[in-house]
XYZ file of C-alpha atoms in Angstrom:
724
model
C -42.268 -60.046 85.410
C -41.831 -57.691 88.380
C -38.502 -57.134 89.737
C -37.633 -58.235 93.335
C -34.842 -56.185 95.126
C -31.804 -58.025 96.045
C -30.739 -55.806 99.031
C -33.056 -54.996 102.033
C -34.081 -51.405 102.243
C -36.766 -51.066 104.985
C -39.152 -47.953 105.373
C -37.716 -44.978 106.860
C -34.202 -45.752 105.751
C -31.630 -43.281 104.233
C -30.147 -43.688 100.942
C -27.026 -41.703 100.041
C -27.156 -42.005 96.325
C -24.968 -39.841 94.197
C -24.382 -37.320 96.653
C -27.894 -36.777 97.817
C -29.766 -38.280 100.664
C -33.228 -39.602 100.273
C -35.566 -40.993 103.084
C -37.741 -44.230 101.796
C -41.368 -43.533 102.611
C -42.878 -46.880 101.175
C -42.420 -49.143 98.399
C -44.543 -49.533 95.258
C -44.424 -52.050 92.227
C -41.810 -49.784 90.391
C -39.519 -48.858 93.088
C -38.964 -47.041 96.366
C -40.914 -43.903 97.118
C -38.560 -41.448 98.495
C -38.612 -38.002 99.771
C -35.412 -35.578 99.544
C -33.906 -33.321 102.284
C -35.021 -30.341 100.056
C -38.576 -31.501 99.832
C -38.397 -33.220 96.447
C -40.603 -36.490 95.808
C -39.614 -39.289 93.318
C -39.486 -42.915 92.660
C -36.073 -44.778 92.615
C -36.461 -48.096 90.765
C -35.059 -51.077 92.567
C -32.741 -52.033 89.660
C -31.196 -48.539 89.991
C -30.672 -48.903 93.952
C -29.240 -52.503 93.595
C -26.754 -51.435 90.901
C -25.831 -48.515 93.053
C -25.237 -50.811 95.980
C -23.270 -53.337 93.927
C -21.020 -50.676 92.714
C -20.631 -49.072 95.926
C -22.380 -45.859 94.817
C -25.133 -46.015 97.461
C -25.306 -46.233 101.355
C -28.217 -47.673 102.979
C -28.630 -46.325 106.426
C -31.423 -48.029 108.450
C -33.463 -46.218 111.147
C -31.842 -47.919 114.136
C -28.389 -47.286 112.492
C -29.391 -43.605 112.010
C -30.422 -43.309 115.671
C -27.094 -44.884 116.777
C -25.397 -42.594 114.711
C -27.139 -39.583 116.098
C -26.396 -40.821 119.746
C -22.863 -41.497 119.011
C -22.295 -37.791 117.560
C -24.157 -36.314 120.591
C -21.902 -38.626 122.921
C -18.422 -37.955 121.340
C -19.173 -34.311 120.473
C -19.027 -34.978 116.739
C -16.700 -37.879 116.097
C -18.027 -41.194 114.540
C -14.408 -42.629 113.998
C -11.434 -43.084 116.086
C -9.085 -41.684 113.358
C -11.008 -38.298 113.666
C -9.777 -37.646 117.138
C -6.322 -36.048 118.189
C -3.548 -38.232 118.216
C -3.067 -37.994 122.050
C -6.848 -39.015 122.375
C -6.281 -41.782 119.986
C -3.311 -43.305 122.170
C -5.673 -42.825 125.348
C -8.481 -44.680 123.621
C -6.273 -47.543 122.676
C -4.849 -48.141 126.331
C -8.580 -48.139 127.745
C -9.863 -50.610 124.995
C -7.034 -52.998 125.948
C -8.250 -52.323 129.929
C -11.972 -53.378 128.556
C -10.801 -56.585 126.625
C -8.747 -57.428 129.946
C -11.981 -57.177 131.978
C -13.836 -59.104 129.628
C -10.988 -61.896 129.955
C -11.601 -62.004 133.863
C -15.210 -62.072 133.153
C -14.999 -65.101 130.999
C -12.742 -66.837 133.980
C -15.876 -66.536 136.070
C -15.293 -63.299 137.979
C -18.118 -61.008 138.707
C -17.205 -57.525 137.698
C -18.475 -55.219 140.279
C -17.114 -51.635 140.860
C -16.140 -52.891 144.449
C -14.402 -55.795 142.940
C -12.519 -53.514 140.319
C -11.476 -50.999 143.303
C -9.002 -53.635 144.601
C -5.292 -52.696 143.768
C -4.648 -56.200 143.072
C -7.376 -56.490 140.342
C -6.045 -53.328 139.006
C -2.385 -54.563 138.908
C -3.721 -57.930 137.099
C -5.851 -55.590 134.458
C -2.496 -53.648 133.930
C -0.483 -56.700 133.079
C -3.228 -58.343 131.070
C -3.619 -55.124 129.005
C -0.076 -55.037 128.277
C -0.265 -58.744 127.136
C -3.055 -58.144 124.898
C -1.660 -54.962 123.167
C 1.795 -56.431 122.919
C 3.372 -53.015 123.772
C 4.944 -52.840 126.992
C 4.854 -48.851 126.778
C 1.399 -48.976 126.309
C 0.364 -46.644 129.467
C 3.393 -44.202 129.212
C 2.533 -40.570 128.742
C -1.084 -41.058 128.893
C -3.970 -39.884 130.887
C -6.731 -42.463 131.432
C -7.928 -41.942 134.895
C -7.844 -39.270 137.573
C -4.375 -40.022 138.911
C -1.000 -40.149 137.324
C 1.151 -43.471 137.631
C 4.226 -43.290 140.009
C 7.627 -44.921 139.150
C 7.277 -47.397 141.930
C 3.640 -48.660 140.997
C 2.562 -47.561 137.310
C -0.507 -49.897 137.924
C -1.931 -46.905 139.815
C -2.761 -45.300 136.292
C -5.640 -47.684 135.763
C -8.867 -45.813 136.906
C -10.924 -47.299 139.532
C -13.837 -49.669 139.521
C -16.662 -46.940 138.853
C -14.727 -45.641 136.076
C -13.740 -48.724 134.712
C -17.416 -50.245 134.725
C -18.234 -47.001 132.760
C -15.911 -47.551 130.053
C -17.036 -51.165 129.651
C -20.752 -50.087 129.418
C -20.127 -47.352 126.942
C -17.962 -49.598 124.647
C -20.484 -52.309 124.483
C -23.679 -49.962 124.170
C -21.864 -48.279 120.994
C -21.285 -51.548 119.312
C -17.495 -51.623 120.365
C -16.415 -48.563 118.714
C -13.252 -47.304 120.304
C -13.973 -43.678 119.724
C -16.675 -43.648 122.732
C -13.220 -44.372 125.029
C -11.803 -40.725 124.265
C -11.686 -38.205 127.103
C -14.996 -36.602 127.573
C -14.277 -34.279 130.510
C -14.759 -31.287 128.548
C -18.454 -32.350 128.265
C -18.809 -31.830 132.216
C -20.793 -28.786 133.442
C -23.123 -26.421 131.672
C -22.793 -26.740 127.965
C -25.079 -23.814 127.285
C -22.782 -20.601 126.342
C -25.480 -18.238 127.122
C -25.869 -19.966 130.696
C -22.563 -19.382 131.634
C -22.517 -15.756 130.432
C -21.923 -12.872 132.778
C -23.697 -10.436 130.638
C -27.105 -9.234 131.347
C -29.798 -9.724 128.890
C -29.689 -6.012 128.069
C -26.070 -6.420 127.342
C -26.440 -9.516 125.274
C -29.089 -7.765 123.010
C -26.525 -4.731 122.725
C -23.541 -7.086 121.487
C -26.081 -9.000 119.063
C -27.015 -5.535 117.582
C -23.466 -4.482 117.126
C -22.762 -7.623 115.312
C -25.636 -7.378 112.908
C -24.473 -3.876 112.052
C -20.782 -5.237 111.700
C -21.740 -8.269 109.723
C -22.774 -6.350 106.372
C -21.780 -6.318 102.862
C -20.957 -2.776 103.245
C -18.036 -3.859 105.619
C -18.365 -0.987 108.329
C -15.726 -0.865 110.785
C -16.373 -2.444 114.333
C -15.250 0.637 116.325
C -17.625 2.905 114.226
C -20.490 0.316 114.500
C -19.809 -0.015 118.274
C -19.616 3.915 118.679
C -23.050 4.420 116.562
C -24.748 1.805 118.618
C -23.837 3.472 122.117
C -25.662 6.701 120.746
C -28.697 5.145 119.894
C -29.083 2.242 122.435
C -30.280 3.458 125.709
C -29.158 1.858 128.891
C -31.839 -0.040 130.642
C -32.990 1.401 134.031
C -32.705 -1.506 135.938
C -28.876 -2.076 134.799
C -28.284 1.641 135.411
C -29.213 0.959 138.966
C -27.038 -2.184 139.178
C -24.117 -0.118 137.639
C -24.106 -1.963 134.680
C -22.889 -0.154 131.424
C -22.096 -0.921 127.726
C -19.976 -4.189 127.151
C -16.485 -3.350 126.258
C -15.213 -3.313 122.540
C -13.020 -6.388 123.282
C -15.978 -8.241 124.335
C -18.036 -7.547 121.205
C -14.839 -8.437 119.010
C -14.515 -11.809 121.018
C -18.011 -12.386 120.267
C -17.551 -11.853 116.578
C -14.494 -14.192 116.749
C -16.675 -16.762 117.991
C -18.735 -17.039 114.549
C -17.504 -19.345 112.324
C -15.167 -18.009 109.378
C -17.184 -18.994 106.617
C -20.207 -17.341 108.450
C -18.184 -14.043 108.628
C -17.026 -13.959 105.115
C -20.466 -14.842 103.911
C -21.900 -11.854 105.937
C -19.013 -9.386 105.142
C -18.595 -10.441 101.222
C -22.207 -11.349 100.150
C -23.311 -14.563 99.019
C -22.145 -14.257 95.497
C -18.687 -13.349 96.366
C -18.087 -15.739 99.204
C -19.518 -18.754 96.985
C -16.999 -17.575 94.312
C -14.052 -17.191 96.695
C -14.656 -20.076 99.075
C -17.099 -22.323 97.193
C -16.092 -25.846 96.684
C -14.512 -26.748 93.356
C -15.186 -29.439 90.740
C -12.692 -32.191 89.954
C -14.671 -34.047 87.370
C -13.141 -34.712 83.587
C -15.615 -33.040 81.613
C -14.450 -33.876 78.130
C -12.225 -36.518 76.544
C -12.055 -35.778 72.715
C -10.706 -32.796 70.674
C -13.664 -30.544 70.071
C -16.207 -32.334 72.483
C -16.535 -29.720 74.708
C -15.334 -25.915 74.270
C -15.696 -23.265 76.609
C -15.522 -19.578 75.796
C -15.716 -16.300 77.649
C -14.901 -12.688 77.660
C -12.420 -10.569 79.615
C -11.760 -7.035 80.135
C -8.025 -6.737 79.397
C -6.094 -5.257 82.093
C -3.730 -3.085 79.756
C -4.224 0.165 77.836
C -3.956 0.325 74.068
C -3.776 2.987 71.618
C -4.994 3.695 68.120
C -1.571 4.779 66.980
C -1.406 4.187 63.312
C -5.057 3.533 62.799
C -7.362 5.781 60.734
C -10.064 7.014 62.768
C -12.984 9.658 62.314
C -15.003 11.442 64.817
C -18.424 13.679 64.224
C -18.048 16.690 66.029
C -20.680 19.642 66.914
C -20.026 23.118 65.755
C -18.898 24.206 68.994
C -16.335 21.810 69.357
C -14.923 22.075 66.080
C -11.953 24.305 67.221
C -11.109 21.531 70.043
C -8.066 19.662 69.305
C -8.922 15.969 68.505
C -6.930 13.380 70.423
C -5.346 10.956 68.002
C -3.682 8.775 70.359
C -6.529 7.815 72.572
C -5.969 5.324 75.143
C -8.407 2.545 75.903
C -8.833 -1.051 77.040
C -10.282 -3.870 74.819
C -12.161 -7.102 75.532
C -10.367 -10.579 74.780
C -12.517 -13.291 73.688
C -11.371 -16.653 74.047
C -12.468 -20.317 73.425
C -10.481 -23.303 74.349
C -11.075 -27.092 74.089
C -11.784 -28.566 77.558
C -10.249 -31.960 76.837
C -6.928 -30.839 75.813
C -6.813 -27.209 77.140
C -5.780 -26.024 73.588
C -6.684 -22.358 72.830
C -8.992 -22.614 69.636
C -9.733 -18.850 68.965
C -8.926 -15.377 70.578
C -10.276 -12.089 69.173
C -9.507 -8.493 70.869
C -12.570 -6.063 70.168
C -13.664 -2.616 71.707
C -17.037 -4.254 72.789
C -18.374 -7.433 73.769
C -21.179 -7.944 71.089
C -22.518 -10.869 69.278
C -20.308 -9.978 66.002
C -17.153 -10.891 67.889
C -18.678 -14.217 69.331
C -19.764 -15.175 65.701
C -15.987 -14.400 64.566
C -14.812 -16.462 67.626
C -16.827 -19.477 66.372
C -15.322 -19.026 62.825
C -11.885 -18.895 64.370
C -12.199 -21.953 66.215
C -13.532 -23.945 63.179
C -10.958 -22.791 60.838
C -7.210 -23.055 60.176
C -5.132 -20.322 62.061
C -1.971 -20.520 59.788
C -2.746 -16.822 58.909
C -2.551 -15.556 62.164
C 0.862 -17.819 62.748
C 2.248 -16.244 59.495
C 1.232 -12.725 60.472
C 2.592 -12.702 64.009
C 5.795 -14.762 63.435
C 4.787 -17.789 65.594
C 7.094 -20.746 65.613
C 4.669 -23.647 66.432
C 1.530 -24.958 64.972
C -1.689 -23.367 66.199
C -4.823 -25.903 67.252
C -6.264 -27.358 64.005
C -9.737 -26.655 62.757
C -12.401 -28.763 64.407
C -16.203 -29.231 64.300
C -17.500 -28.383 67.686
C -19.896 -30.546 69.651
C -20.945 -28.552 72.881
C -20.180 -25.100 73.550
C -20.261 -23.656 77.133
C -20.695 -19.963 78.188
C -22.042 -17.899 80.734
C -25.011 -15.622 80.615
C -23.004 -12.582 78.973
C -24.841 -10.391 76.446
C -22.106 -11.391 73.769
C -23.099 -15.126 74.048
C -26.592 -14.863 75.144
C -28.779 -13.769 72.261
C -30.644 -15.241 69.354
C -28.299 -14.638 66.721
C -25.492 -16.637 68.451
C -27.729 -19.474 69.665
C -29.399 -20.091 66.249
C -25.956 -20.058 64.666
C -24.774 -22.580 66.926
C -27.904 -24.949 66.800
C -27.888 -24.843 62.867
C -24.089 -25.581 62.825
C -24.998 -28.813 64.776
C -23.588 -27.605 68.250
C -25.128 -28.333 71.610
C -25.366 -25.069 73.935
C -24.658 -25.190 77.626
C -25.299 -21.842 79.604
C -23.727 -21.367 82.736
C -24.935 -19.592 85.738
C -24.345 -16.079 86.729
C -21.732 -15.803 89.500
C -21.052 -19.466 89.440
C -17.467 -19.799 88.254
C -17.682 -23.483 88.852
C -19.811 -23.905 85.772
C -17.006 -22.436 83.422
C -13.682 -22.879 85.361
C -11.482 -23.845 82.597
C -11.420 -20.832 80.278
C -11.798 -18.303 83.582
C -8.634 -19.766 85.105
C -6.813 -18.777 81.694
C -7.476 -15.205 82.096
C -5.583 -15.148 85.138
C -2.530 -16.809 83.454
C -2.838 -14.180 80.604
C -2.937 -11.222 82.750
C -0.096 -12.369 85.264
C 1.974 -14.255 82.940
C 1.907 -11.992 79.863
C 0.261 -8.732 80.252
C 1.996 -7.927 83.647
C 5.307 -7.296 82.067
C 4.005 -5.182 79.081
C 3.857 -1.131 78.788
C 0.463 -0.002 79.868
C -0.597 -2.859 82.495
C -3.478 -1.261 84.727
C -3.558 -3.979 87.159
C -6.203 -5.977 88.594
C -8.390 -3.304 90.188
C -8.634 0.138 90.807
C -5.464 1.836 92.389
C -3.731 -1.413 92.147
C -0.583 0.245 90.571
C -0.635 3.721 92.639
C 2.939 4.451 91.565
C 2.459 3.519 87.747
C 0.685 5.682 85.281
C -0.958 3.029 83.067
C -2.227 5.504 80.504
C 0.993 7.397 80.431
C 3.023 4.523 79.547
C 0.775 2.860 76.713
C 2.837 1.899 73.796
C 1.118 -1.048 72.409
C -1.671 -0.726 69.658
C -4.509 -3.308 69.333
C -2.671 -5.186 66.309
C 0.577 -5.559 68.520
C -1.436 -6.666 71.635
C -3.032 -9.208 69.220
C 0.479 -10.354 68.099
C 1.841 -10.720 71.929
C -1.429 -12.786 72.859
C -1.332 -14.896 69.508
C 2.478 -15.552 70.119
C 1.544 -16.589 73.758
C -1.353 -19.119 72.586
C 0.440 -20.423 70.037
C 4.183 -20.788 71.254
C 3.984 -21.155 74.857
C 0.953 -22.217 76.500
C 0.506 -25.503 74.402
C 3.999 -26.372 75.531
C 3.762 -25.653 79.223
C 2.859 -28.495 81.641
C -0.828 -28.285 82.915
C -1.833 -29.422 86.372
C -5.621 -29.140 86.012
C -8.067 -32.143 86.322
C -7.355 -34.744 83.878
C -4.163 -33.408 82.764
C -1.572 -35.096 84.817
C 1.081 -32.473 83.891
C 0.997 -33.251 80.506
C 1.137 -30.200 78.135
C -1.803 -29.340 75.955
C 0.084 -30.344 72.851
C 0.590 -33.819 74.160
C -3.008 -34.085 75.230
C -4.060 -33.266 71.505
C -1.852 -35.915 70.235
C -3.119 -38.518 72.662
C -6.717 -37.858 71.909
C -5.978 -37.968 68.210
C -4.320 -41.372 68.899
C -6.995 -42.761 71.136
C -10.155 -41.457 69.509
C -9.268 -41.630 65.797
C -8.915 -38.180 64.504
C -10.827 -34.802 64.793
C -14.374 -34.002 63.288
C -13.856 -32.077 60.402
C -15.968 -28.571 60.072
C -18.230 -28.146 56.972
C -17.422 -25.350 54.891
C -21.380 -25.030 53.722
C -22.371 -24.987 57.136
C -20.103 -22.223 58.142
C -21.322 -20.219 55.260
C -24.920 -20.625 56.009
C -24.655 -20.192 59.717
C -21.662 -18.516 60.906
C -21.140 -16.329 57.799
C -22.731 -13.034 56.373
C -25.648 -13.164 54.302
C -26.949 -10.368 51.713
C -30.151 -10.472 49.376
C -29.088 -9.127 45.858
C -30.410 -9.559 42.108
C -28.478 -11.827 39.292
C -27.000 -10.207 36.403
C -25.418 -11.646 33.264
C -21.955 -11.355 34.999
C -23.358 -12.972 38.187
C -23.852 -11.360 41.651
C -22.041 -8.749 43.681
C -21.439 -9.201 47.472
C -20.171 -5.731 48.670
C -18.604 -5.271 44.994
C -16.890 -8.731 45.241
C -17.863 -10.467 41.996
C -19.033 -14.090 41.934
C -20.408 -16.269 39.006
C -21.112 -20.055 38.137
C -22.739 -22.142 35.497
C -25.775 -22.790 37.687
C -26.209 -19.412 38.609
C -26.486 -18.173 34.821
C -28.765 -21.010 34.115
C -31.090 -20.064 37.115
C -30.561 -16.360 35.727
C -31.832 -17.067 32.334
C -31.610 -13.393 31.123
C -33.768 -12.103 33.847
C -32.696 -10.376 37.055
C -33.836 -12.639 40.015
C -33.575 -12.077 43.835
C -31.186 -14.382 45.584
C -29.738 -14.602 48.885
C -26.107 -14.944 49.182
C -24.040 -16.747 52.112
C -20.635 -15.565 52.500
C -17.750 -16.944 54.732
C -15.653 -13.798 55.689
C -12.530 -16.099 56.174
C -12.568 -17.957 52.765
C -13.912 -15.843 49.769
C -13.506 -18.584 47.363
C -16.964 -19.839 47.238
C -20.378 -18.577 48.202
C -23.648 -20.332 48.697
C -26.669 -18.981 46.710
C -30.357 -19.609 47.639
C -32.960 -18.357 45.398
C -35.656 -16.370 47.098
C -38.856 -18.292 47.407
C -37.428 -21.542 46.129
C -35.827 -24.750 47.652
C -32.874 -24.588 45.185
C -29.227 -24.194 46.391
C -25.947 -23.824 44.560
C -22.671 -22.524 44.926
C -20.755 -19.599 42.910
C -16.924 -18.971 42.681
C -15.016 -15.803 43.036
C -14.508 -14.221 39.372
C -11.859 -11.875 40.537
C -8.807 -13.937 41.311
C -6.675 -11.248 42.970
C -8.896 -11.455 46.059
C -8.553 -15.220 46.293
C -6.277 -15.376 49.485
C -7.873 -12.508 51.281
C -10.387 -12.226 53.916
C -13.352 -10.200 53.796
C -12.081 -7.544 55.720
C -8.997 -7.684 53.796
C -10.889 -7.423 50.551
C -12.651 -4.339 51.763
C -9.637 -2.619 52.899
C -7.866 -3.214 49.652
C -10.842 -1.750 47.732
C -10.932 1.262 50.030
C -7.286 1.860 49.726
C -7.652 1.802 45.914
C -10.472 4.296 46.040
C -8.977 6.552 48.469
C -5.868 7.790 46.370
C -3.603 10.806 47.097
C -5.952 13.800 46.609
C -3.045 15.782 44.888
C -2.359 13.008 42.367
C -5.875 12.346 41.652
C -6.380 16.120 41.015
C -3.512 15.696 38.368
C -4.775 12.726 36.688
C -8.197 14.152 36.232
C -6.581 17.044 34.476
C -4.608 14.943 32.294
C -7.533 12.716 31.696
C -9.984 15.562 30.755
C -7.428 17.002 28.408
C -6.879 13.737 26.643
C -10.480 13.267 25.978
C -10.958 16.902 24.711
C -7.924 16.162 22.069
C -9.772 12.864 21.045
C -13.287 14.639 20.547
C -11.605 17.387 18.289
C -9.787 15.201 16.177
C -12.638 12.889 15.677
C -14.808 15.613 13.950
C -17.814 14.235 15.281
C -18.501 16.952 17.635
C -19.216 20.438 16.546
C -16.915 23.514 17.691
C -18.856 25.070 20.839
C -17.480 28.346 19.723
C -19.420 28.320 16.268
C -23.251 29.321 16.149
C -24.049 26.290 13.853
C -23.238 24.180 16.821
C -26.209 25.566 18.703
C -28.602 25.385 15.557
C -28.387 21.717 14.940
C -31.170 20.543 16.732
C -33.127 23.270 14.956
C -31.975 22.364 11.710
C -33.115 18.764 12.250
C -36.562 19.808 13.221
C -37.070 21.418 10.132
C -35.895 18.532 7.940
C -38.684 16.541 9.887
C -41.214 19.180 9.001
C -40.510 19.180 5.416
C -40.735 15.363 5.525
C -44.358 15.855 6.624
C -45.311 17.678 3.421
C -43.557 14.977 1.061
C -46.022 12.253 -0.798
C -45.022 8.803 -1.219
C -44.675 7.464 -4.801
C -47.185 4.803 -5.934
C -45.630 1.593 -7.195
C -46.913 -0.856 -9.819
C -48.693 -3.726 -8.780
C -46.618 -5.901 -11.414
C -43.144 -6.907 -10.753
C -41.116 -7.848 -13.715
C -39.183 -11.074 -13.193
C -37.444 -13.581 -15.289
C -36.923 -17.220 -15.057
C -33.776 -18.780 -13.719
C -31.091 -18.836 -16.484
C -32.382 -16.164 -18.480
C -30.793 -13.076 -16.967
C -27.753 -12.979 -19.168
C -29.821 -13.219 -22.339
C -31.279 -10.429 -24.186
C -34.611 -8.777 -23.869
C -36.396 -10.080 -26.886
C -35.096 -13.602 -26.027
C -36.566 -13.276 -22.668
C -39.638 -11.799 -24.101
C -40.082 -14.527 -26.352
C -39.786 -17.313 -23.549
C -41.492 -15.331 -20.877
C -44.458 -17.173 -19.171
C -46.213 -13.921 -18.013
C -49.059 -12.604 -20.040
C -48.707 -9.904 -22.196
C -49.741 -6.657 -20.912
C -53.031 -5.282 -22.262
C -52.885 -2.981 -25.339
C -52.384 0.691 -23.952
C -51.591 2.492 -27.385
C -48.460 3.383 -29.156
C -45.485 1.993 -27.448
C -42.107 3.305 -27.443
C -39.213 1.981 -29.951
C -36.645 -0.568 -28.445
C -34.029 2.157 -28.963
C -35.830 4.312 -26.588
C -36.483 1.784 -24.058
C -32.613 1.271 -23.994
C -32.492 5.068 -23.597
C -34.663 4.906 -20.889
C -31.896 2.944 -18.843
C -34.352 0.181 -17.555
C -32.466 -2.963 -18.970
C -29.345 -2.418 -20.873
C -28.559 -5.370 -23.374
C -25.633 -7.517 -21.951
C -23.185 -8.139 -24.271
C -21.083 -10.905 -22.405
C -21.488 -12.625 -19.247
C -20.453 -11.134 -15.933
C -20.256 -14.295 -14.002
């Protein structure tokens, strides 16, 4: 069943819907076919328009109303409502409206209101009294200018204008639907309204002024006096003007013409479109998030303070020609602050300092936002609790290289985050985090040693590099204590905060929306962590010399080295995720070296590096002692020959000669029969065994030796008693 619209919207009407104006061209079965002011074409359904009208979100302007509005604006010079007029004009219009109502009362009594009739003084006195009675204000006409004459103390009724003016006021009032704004003073509309028609400059002089203005309104910001002087040197005086004695307009005239341009137009021309939009563009006041972690904004900022690398080990590759130069071990430099905040509560989620703005820092920022920050609290001596770990729903960033790359986007999408990319030079797309950079600079860094100011030569009397005292770790501590101890407890006047502190807003969101979405550890390892491809061993796997093992890993290994992908969370070393290459399997492995359990990936690497980089002097002495101990043990064992004896070098030759002698030896051919006995007959004599033997007697081979000779042969000696 087709939907029938409830409200009347005729063709060529204007619909002011959601801050955009549409013109209705025609109707279809689905809705209104409309055109936008920018040339867009679309269809607005009847249901959507009716719902917007019921909710007060849509204004319908018919063609007749649009024409009346246009005529009203032209008539009043831009006013559409009496409240827009100055206070004096509002009082004048109120008195004139009372006179018009008094004339309507006379007309209802049967009087014919002509200009001659209204000219009579007695009629004007009557209108005066009737207007005071209608308004109820005896001082209605005091200090007003509603006619060509001023009232006298003897006859105040003379302030009422004469018949022609009264008739015109009544006609205008009724023509514009009794809108009192048409009764304001319009004497300024008399005469010529064209500014060029009243201009006393000649056409050539006007073109000269326009030429100077075009040169002056440039993003290069030239001086007006210089532009005026250079224009005179290249702009010839017209022959007719020279004959008439005309010359170049004065610089004061040019400056007056420049001041006649609107302020925004001047700033737009002098600052450029991008800067003017950032500086004077309209802001946004909508509440963009309600839950903690629902929307997170991140950005980078080149910190306005110098730091040094004092106390940090640093290497540098030098050319041979530069080897004799002194290396500066306390180089001053500035760093980048990577920051992420929660839009709903304004709580800082993550903050990282780095020498460059790279995807690695953005990945670390995402990891810090989704983990607990107690480690930073304890390291830098914070008193309050930082923002808790949370699963992020949407991240908003600008078009910077640190955030606009495939690695960061794939990590965010794999972790279940939605991505919203802001436009370049549109601060309104991401205002919440950008406003915090000013807070950090002027509220924290401005008082620290090495502050460099907002721009070049901002601090001409202060040498920032020479006063540098903080290193990167100390600066990280300053910023961490501010984001944990100060900022969450400061009342916030941002949109939707209503002077609540970020900590109070966090408690409110947890209470109203039932807790925070927990981050997934495995998701962190797979999409935000580090990845390496290694081979399995009987001891497990090594990720940068950090051992991991598990029952599932050994079952998959099965005594054969196999390729696996290892995913490690740099903030939590206790578990890794292992995915065998070419299979759909996935299992976990635990850290084998418990000494590294509470360290981060960087901390574990530093610990191993420190263990490997021992004191060279101590290491040399230890090596000597180790070598001596091994030599003593080798000599005492007797296994090793004395290297000073010639026999030590002939051992291999002797072994080879032994092998050669073995090649000349022939093997002994054994008998095909093996003498055996029955079970239980081993302890009996040979004669008894021979009698009970089940083996056939050997063939006759001639005379056999006597038993005594057999015993002497040592084959089987008679056993006198049991040995069992």
